[in-house]
mmCIF file of C-alpha atoms in Angstrom:
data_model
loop_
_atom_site.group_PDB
_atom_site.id
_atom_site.type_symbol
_atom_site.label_atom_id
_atom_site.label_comp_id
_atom_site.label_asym_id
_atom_site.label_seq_id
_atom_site.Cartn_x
_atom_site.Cartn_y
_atom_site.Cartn_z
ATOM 1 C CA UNK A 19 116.023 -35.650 -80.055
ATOM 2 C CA UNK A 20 112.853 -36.802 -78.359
ATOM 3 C CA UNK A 21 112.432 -40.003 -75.919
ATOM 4 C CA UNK A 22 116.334 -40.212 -75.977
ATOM 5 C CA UNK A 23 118.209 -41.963 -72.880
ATOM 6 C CA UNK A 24 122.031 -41.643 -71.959
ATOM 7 C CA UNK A 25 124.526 -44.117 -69.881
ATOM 8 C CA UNK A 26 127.929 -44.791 -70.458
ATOM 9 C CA UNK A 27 127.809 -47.449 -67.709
ATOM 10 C CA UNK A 28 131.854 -46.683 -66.725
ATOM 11 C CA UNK A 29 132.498 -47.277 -63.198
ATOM 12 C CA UNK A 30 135.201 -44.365 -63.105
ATOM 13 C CA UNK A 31 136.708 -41.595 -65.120
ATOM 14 C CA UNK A 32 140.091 -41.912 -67.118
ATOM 15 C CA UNK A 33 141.897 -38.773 -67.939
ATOM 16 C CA UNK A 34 139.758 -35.641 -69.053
ATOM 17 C CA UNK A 35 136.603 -36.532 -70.947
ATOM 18 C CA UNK A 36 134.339 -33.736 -71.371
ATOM 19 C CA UNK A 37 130.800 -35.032 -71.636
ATOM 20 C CA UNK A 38 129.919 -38.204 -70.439
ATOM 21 C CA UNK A 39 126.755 -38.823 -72.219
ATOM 22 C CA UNK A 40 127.060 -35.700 -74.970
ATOM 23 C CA UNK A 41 130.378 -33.294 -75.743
ATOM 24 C CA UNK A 42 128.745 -30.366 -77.908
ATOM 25 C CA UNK A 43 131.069 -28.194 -79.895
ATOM 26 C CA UNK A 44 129.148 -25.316 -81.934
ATOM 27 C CA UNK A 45 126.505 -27.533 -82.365
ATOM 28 C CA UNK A 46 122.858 -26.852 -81.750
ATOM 29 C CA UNK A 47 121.405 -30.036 -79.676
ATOM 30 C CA UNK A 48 117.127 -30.321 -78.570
ATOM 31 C CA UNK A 49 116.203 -32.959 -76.372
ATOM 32 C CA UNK A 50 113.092 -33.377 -74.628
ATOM 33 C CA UNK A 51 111.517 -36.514 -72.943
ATOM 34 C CA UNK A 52 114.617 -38.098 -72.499
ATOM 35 C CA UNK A 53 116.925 -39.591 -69.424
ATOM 36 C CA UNK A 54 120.859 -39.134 -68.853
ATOM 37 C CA UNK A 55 121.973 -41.676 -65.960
ATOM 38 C CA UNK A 56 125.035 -43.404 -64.833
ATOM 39 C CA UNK A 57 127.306 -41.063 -67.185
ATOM 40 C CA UNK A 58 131.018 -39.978 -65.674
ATOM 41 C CA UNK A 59 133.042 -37.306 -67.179
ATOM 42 C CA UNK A 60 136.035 -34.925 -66.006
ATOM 43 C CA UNK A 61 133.182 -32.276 -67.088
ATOM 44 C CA UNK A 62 130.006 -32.453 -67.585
ATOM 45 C CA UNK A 63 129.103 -35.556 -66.239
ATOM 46 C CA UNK A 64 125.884 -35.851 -68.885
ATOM 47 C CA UNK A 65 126.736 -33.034 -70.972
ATOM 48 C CA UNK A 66 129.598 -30.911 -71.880
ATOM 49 C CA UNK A 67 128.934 -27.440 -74.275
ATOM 50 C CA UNK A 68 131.412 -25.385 -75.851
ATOM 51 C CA UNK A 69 130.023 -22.673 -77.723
ATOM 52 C CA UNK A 70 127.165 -24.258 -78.934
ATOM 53 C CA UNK A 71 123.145 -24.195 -77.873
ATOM 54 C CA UNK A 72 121.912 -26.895 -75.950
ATOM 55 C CA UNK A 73 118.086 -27.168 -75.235
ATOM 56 C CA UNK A 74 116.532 -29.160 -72.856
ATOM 57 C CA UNK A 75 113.086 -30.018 -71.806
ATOM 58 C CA UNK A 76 110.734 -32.223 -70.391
ATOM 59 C CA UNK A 77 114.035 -34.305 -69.313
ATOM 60 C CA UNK A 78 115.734 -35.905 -66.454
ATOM 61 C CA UNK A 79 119.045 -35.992 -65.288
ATOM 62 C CA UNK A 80 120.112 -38.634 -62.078
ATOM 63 C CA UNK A 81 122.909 -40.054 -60.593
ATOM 64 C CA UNK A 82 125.960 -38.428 -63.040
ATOM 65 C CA UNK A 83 129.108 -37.983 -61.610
ATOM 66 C CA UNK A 84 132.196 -35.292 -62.771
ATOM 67 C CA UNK A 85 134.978 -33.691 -61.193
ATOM 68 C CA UNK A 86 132.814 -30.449 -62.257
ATOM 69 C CA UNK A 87 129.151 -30.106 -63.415
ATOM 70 C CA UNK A 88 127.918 -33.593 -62.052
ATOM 71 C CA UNK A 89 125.381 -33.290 -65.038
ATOM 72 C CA UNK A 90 125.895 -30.370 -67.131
ATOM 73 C CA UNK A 91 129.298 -28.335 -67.345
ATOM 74 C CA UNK A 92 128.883 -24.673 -69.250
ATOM 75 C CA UNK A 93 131.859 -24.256 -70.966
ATOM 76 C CA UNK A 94 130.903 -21.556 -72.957
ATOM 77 C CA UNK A 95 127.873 -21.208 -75.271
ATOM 78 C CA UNK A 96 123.769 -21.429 -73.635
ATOM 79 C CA UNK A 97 122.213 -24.162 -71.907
ATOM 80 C CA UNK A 98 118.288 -23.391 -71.811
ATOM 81 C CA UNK A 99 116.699 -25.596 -69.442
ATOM 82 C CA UNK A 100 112.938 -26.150 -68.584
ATOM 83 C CA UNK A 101 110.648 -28.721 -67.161
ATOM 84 C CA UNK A 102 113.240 -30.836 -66.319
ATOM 85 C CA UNK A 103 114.737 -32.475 -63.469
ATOM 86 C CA UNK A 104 118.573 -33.002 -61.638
ATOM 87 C CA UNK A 105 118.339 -35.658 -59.475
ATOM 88 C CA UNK A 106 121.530 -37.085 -57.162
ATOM 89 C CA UNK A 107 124.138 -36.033 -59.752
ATOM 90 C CA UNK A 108 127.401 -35.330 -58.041
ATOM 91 C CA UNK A 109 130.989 -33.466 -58.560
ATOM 92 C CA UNK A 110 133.621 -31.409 -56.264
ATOM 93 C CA UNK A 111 131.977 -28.090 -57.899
ATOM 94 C CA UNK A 112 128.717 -28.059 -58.977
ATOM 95 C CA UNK A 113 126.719 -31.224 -57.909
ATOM 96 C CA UNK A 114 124.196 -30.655 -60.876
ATOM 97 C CA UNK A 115 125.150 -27.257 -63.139
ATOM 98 C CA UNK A 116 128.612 -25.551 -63.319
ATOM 99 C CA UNK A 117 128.137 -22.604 -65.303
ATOM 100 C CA UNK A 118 130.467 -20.674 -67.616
ATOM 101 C CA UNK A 119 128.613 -19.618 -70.256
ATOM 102 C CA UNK A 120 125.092 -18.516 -70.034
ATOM 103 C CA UNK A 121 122.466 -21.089 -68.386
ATOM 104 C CA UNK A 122 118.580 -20.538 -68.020
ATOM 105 C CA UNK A 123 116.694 -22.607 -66.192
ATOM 106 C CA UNK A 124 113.000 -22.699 -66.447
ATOM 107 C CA UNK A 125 109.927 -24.080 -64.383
ATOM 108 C CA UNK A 126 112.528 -26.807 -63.010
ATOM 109 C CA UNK A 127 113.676 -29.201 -59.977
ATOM 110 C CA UNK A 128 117.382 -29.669 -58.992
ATOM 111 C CA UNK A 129 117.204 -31.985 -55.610
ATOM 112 C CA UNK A 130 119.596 -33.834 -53.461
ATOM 113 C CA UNK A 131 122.793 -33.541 -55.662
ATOM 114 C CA UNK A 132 125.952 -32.965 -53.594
ATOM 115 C CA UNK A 133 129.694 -31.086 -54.650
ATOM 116 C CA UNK A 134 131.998 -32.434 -52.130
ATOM 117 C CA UNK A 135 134.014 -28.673 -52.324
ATOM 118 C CA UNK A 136 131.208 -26.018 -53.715
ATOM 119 C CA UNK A 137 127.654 -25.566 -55.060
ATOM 120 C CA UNK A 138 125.448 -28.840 -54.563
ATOM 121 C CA UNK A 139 122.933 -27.344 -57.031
ATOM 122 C CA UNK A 140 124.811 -25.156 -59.089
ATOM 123 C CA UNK A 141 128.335 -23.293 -59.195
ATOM 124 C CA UNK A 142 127.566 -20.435 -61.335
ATOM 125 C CA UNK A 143 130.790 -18.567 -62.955
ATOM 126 C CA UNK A 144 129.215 -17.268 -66.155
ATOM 127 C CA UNK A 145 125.499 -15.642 -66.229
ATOM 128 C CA UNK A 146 122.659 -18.130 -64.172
ATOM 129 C CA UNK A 147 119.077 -17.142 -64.296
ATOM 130 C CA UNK A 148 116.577 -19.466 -62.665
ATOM 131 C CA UNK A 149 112.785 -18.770 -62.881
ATOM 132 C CA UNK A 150 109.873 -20.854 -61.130
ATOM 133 C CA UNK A 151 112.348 -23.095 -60.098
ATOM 134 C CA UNK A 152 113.259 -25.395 -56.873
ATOM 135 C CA UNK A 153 117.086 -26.173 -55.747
ATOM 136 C CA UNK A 154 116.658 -28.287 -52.664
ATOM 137 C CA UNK A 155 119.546 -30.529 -50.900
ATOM 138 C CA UNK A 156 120.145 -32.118 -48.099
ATOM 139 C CA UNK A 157 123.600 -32.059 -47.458
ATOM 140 C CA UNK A 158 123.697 -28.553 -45.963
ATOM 141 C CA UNK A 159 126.596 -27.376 -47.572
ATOM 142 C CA UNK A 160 125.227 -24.878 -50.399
ATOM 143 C CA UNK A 161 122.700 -25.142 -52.853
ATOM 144 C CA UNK A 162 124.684 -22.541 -55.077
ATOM 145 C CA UNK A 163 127.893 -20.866 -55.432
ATOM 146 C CA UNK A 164 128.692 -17.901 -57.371
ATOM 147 C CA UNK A 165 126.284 -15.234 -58.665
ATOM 148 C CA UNK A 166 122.479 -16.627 -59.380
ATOM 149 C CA UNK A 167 120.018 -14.070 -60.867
ATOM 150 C CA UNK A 168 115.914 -14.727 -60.340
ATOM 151 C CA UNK A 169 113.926 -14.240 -62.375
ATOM 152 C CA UNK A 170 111.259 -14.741 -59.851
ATOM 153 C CA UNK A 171 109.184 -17.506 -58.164
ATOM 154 C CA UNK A 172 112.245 -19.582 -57.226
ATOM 155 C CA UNK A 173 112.933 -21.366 -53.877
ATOM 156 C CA UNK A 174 116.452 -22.329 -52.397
ATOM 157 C CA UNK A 175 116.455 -24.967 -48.867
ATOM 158 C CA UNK A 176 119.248 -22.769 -47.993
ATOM 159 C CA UNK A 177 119.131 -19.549 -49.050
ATOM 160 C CA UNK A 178 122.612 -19.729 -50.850
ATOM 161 C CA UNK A 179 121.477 -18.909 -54.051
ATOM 162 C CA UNK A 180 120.889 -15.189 -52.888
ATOM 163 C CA UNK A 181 117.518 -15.432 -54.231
ATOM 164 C CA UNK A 182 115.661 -11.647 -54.360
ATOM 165 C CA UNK A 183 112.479 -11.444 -55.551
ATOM 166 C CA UNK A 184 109.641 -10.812 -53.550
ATOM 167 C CA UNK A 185 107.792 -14.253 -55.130
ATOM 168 C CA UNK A 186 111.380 -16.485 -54.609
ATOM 169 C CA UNK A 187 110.908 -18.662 -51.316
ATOM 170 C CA UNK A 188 114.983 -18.825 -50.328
ATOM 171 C CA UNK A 189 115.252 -20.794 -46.954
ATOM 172 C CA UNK A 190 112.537 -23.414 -47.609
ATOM 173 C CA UNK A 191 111.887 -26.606 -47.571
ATOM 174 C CA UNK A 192 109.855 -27.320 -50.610
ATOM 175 C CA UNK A 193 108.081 -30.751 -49.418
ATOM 176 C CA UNK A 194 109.419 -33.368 -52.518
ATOM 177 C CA UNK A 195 108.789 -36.516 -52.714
ATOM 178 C CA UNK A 196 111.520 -39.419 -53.639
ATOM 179 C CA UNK A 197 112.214 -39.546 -57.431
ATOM 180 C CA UNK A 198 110.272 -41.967 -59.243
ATOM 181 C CA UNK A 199 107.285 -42.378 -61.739
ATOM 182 C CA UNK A 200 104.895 -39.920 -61.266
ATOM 183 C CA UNK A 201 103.113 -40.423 -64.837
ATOM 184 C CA UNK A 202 104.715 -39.198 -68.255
ATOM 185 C CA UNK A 203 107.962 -40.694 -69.962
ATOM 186 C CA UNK A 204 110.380 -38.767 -67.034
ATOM 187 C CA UNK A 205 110.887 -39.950 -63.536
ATOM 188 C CA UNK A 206 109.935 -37.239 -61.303
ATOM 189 C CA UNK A 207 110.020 -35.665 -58.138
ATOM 190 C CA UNK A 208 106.313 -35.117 -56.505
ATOM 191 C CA UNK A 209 105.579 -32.240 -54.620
ATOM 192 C CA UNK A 210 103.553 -33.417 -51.322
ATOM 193 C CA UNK A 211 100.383 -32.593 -50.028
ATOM 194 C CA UNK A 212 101.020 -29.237 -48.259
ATOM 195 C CA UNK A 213 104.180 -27.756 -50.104
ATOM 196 C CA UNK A 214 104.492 -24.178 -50.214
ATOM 197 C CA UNK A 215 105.405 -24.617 -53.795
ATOM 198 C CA UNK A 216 102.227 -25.368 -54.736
ATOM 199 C CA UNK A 217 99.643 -22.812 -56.661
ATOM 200 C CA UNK A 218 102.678 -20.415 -55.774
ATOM 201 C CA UNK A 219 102.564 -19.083 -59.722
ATOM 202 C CA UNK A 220 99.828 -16.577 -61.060
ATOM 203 C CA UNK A 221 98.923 -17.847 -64.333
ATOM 204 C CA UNK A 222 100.087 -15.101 -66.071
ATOM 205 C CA UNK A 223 103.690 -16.025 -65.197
ATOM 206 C CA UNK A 224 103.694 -19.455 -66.185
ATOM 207 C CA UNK A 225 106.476 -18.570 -68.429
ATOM 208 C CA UNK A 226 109.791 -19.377 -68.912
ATOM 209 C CA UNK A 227 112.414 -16.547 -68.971
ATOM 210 C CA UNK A 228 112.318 -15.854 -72.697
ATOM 211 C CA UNK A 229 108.680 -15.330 -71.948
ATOM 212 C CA UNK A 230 107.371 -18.351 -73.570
ATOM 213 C CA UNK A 231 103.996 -19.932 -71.949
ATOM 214 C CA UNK A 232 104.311 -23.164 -70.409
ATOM 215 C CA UNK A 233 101.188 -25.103 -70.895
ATOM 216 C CA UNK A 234 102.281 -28.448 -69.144
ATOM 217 C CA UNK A 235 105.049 -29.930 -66.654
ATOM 218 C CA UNK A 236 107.337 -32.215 -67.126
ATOM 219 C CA UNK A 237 104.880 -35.430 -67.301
ATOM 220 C CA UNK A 238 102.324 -33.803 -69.788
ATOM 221 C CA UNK A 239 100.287 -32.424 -67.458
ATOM 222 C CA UNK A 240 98.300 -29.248 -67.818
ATOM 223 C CA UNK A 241 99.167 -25.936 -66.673
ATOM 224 C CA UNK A 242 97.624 -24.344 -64.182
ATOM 225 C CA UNK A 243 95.793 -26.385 -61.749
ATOM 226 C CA UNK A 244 94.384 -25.576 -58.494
ATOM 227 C CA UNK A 245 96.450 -27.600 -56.715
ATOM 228 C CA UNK A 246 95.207 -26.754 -53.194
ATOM 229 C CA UNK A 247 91.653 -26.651 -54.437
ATOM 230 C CA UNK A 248 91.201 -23.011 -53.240
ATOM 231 C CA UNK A 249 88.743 -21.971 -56.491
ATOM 232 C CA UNK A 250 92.013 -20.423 -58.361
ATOM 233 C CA UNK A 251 94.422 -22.466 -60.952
ATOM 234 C CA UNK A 252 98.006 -21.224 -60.410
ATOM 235 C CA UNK A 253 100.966 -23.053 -61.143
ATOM 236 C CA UNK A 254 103.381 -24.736 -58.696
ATOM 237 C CA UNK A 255 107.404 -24.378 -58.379
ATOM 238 C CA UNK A 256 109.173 -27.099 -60.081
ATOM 239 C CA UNK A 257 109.310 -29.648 -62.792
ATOM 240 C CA UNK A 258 105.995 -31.612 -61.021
ATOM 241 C CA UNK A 259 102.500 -29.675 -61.133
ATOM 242 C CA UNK A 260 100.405 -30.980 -58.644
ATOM 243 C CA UNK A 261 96.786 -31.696 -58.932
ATOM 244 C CA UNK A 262 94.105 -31.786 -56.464
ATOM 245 C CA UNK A 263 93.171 -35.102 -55.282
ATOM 246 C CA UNK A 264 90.121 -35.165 -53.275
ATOM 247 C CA UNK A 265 90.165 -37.779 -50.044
ATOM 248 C CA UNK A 266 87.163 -40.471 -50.337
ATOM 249 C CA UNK A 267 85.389 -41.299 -46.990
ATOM 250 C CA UNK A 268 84.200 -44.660 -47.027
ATOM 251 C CA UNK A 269 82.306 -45.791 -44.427
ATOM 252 C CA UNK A 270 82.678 -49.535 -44.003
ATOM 253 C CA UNK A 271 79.848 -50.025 -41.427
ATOM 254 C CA UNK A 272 76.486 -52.450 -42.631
ATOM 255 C CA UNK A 273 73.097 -51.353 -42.014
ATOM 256 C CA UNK A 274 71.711 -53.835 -39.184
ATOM 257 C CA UNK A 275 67.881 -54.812 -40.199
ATOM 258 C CA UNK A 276 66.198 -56.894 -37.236
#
């Protein structure tokens, strides 16, 4: 499905709904350029996937709410994620992703979603690989619980994820801005002027982890750019790929002619 949205406007959760905006059951779902919000479930606040494939792109995922998996629970099955953001989803485990199947997550942003017990980003049970991606909340609690495995070029605000790669950035503050339209069909979070996300990629590892190029970000924008105008392209951590805006001096003052 492309350009698909998801709210289930319910104020609260009666007894144990599994997937407040999609349950998948040995099914095979693709979206891309769509929006889950508002959605409440038991688990899987957006989605819920048993045994089935669910593949997600260019795609953003705010303010669900679960008891587990504020936006995606992993039953069992794959969830391959990329380009995408999970913004201020919440549950008790796993503010954003609870993972007991197999999740990877590609060249993406989780930010400022809170578990009131475990894993504001992500509780990871099952197999969790993240690649070029940010987790980044607030809360201080923990950005993950359970066992995460990089792929590379990922950063963590608290260095729960136990990321290990010589490229991951664990402990860091990635500089985001507030979620909103950035350009493209997607809300967004910015990365400001001055991240260390930014140009952190070479350009040979724009990839996600099933080694597929990835040509844009989540808005449509083109992969690499030289985001810190150093002479080199590379591409930044995250859903958002910034691109060099040059400040304008204007000088304001009029020639005086006697």
């Amino acid at each position: 499905s492309h350009g698909a949205s998801g709210s289930n406007g319910s104020s609260g959760v009666s007894g144990f709904v599994l997937g407040g905006g999609i349950e998948n059951y040995a099914g095979i779902i693709t979206l891309s350029a769509s929006t889950f919000t508002g959605n409440h479930a038991y688990e899987g606040g957006a989605i819920h996937n048993e045994e089935g494939d669910v593949t997600v792109s260019s795609s953003t995922f705010a303010g669900n709410s679960a008891t587990a998996g504020g936006a995606f629970f992993i039953s069992s099955g794959r969830l391959f994620l990329k380009n995408s953001t999970l913004s201020g989803n919440s549950a008790q485990f796993g503010g954003a992703l609870y993972v007991r199947g197999h999740a990877e997550v590609s060249q993406s942003t989780l930010a400022g979603n809170t578990a009131s017990r475990d894993g504001d980003g992500i509780y990871a049970v099952g197999e969790t690989k993240l690649k070029n991606t940010i987790v980044y909340n607030v809360s201080n609690r923990q950005d993950c619980a359970g066992s995460i495995i990089s792929a590379g070029y990922n950063t963590d605000s608290d260095g729960t994820c136990h990321l290990n790669q010589t490229s991951d950035l664990p402990n860091t503050d990635p500089g985001l801005g507030n979620l909103k339209d950035n350009g493209g069909p997607t809300q967004t979070h910015a990365l400001l002027p001055g991240s260390p996300a930014t140009d952190r990629i070479a350009a040979v590892d724009c990839k996600d982890i099933g080694g597929n190029q990835i040509a844009s970000d989540q808005r449509g924008v083109v992969r690499p750019q030289d985001g810190d105008d150093d002479g080199a392209a590379k591409c930044d951590i995250g859903a958002y790929e910034a691109e060099y805006l040059p400040i304008l001096t204007v000088n304001t003052e009029l020639d005086e002619f006697d």
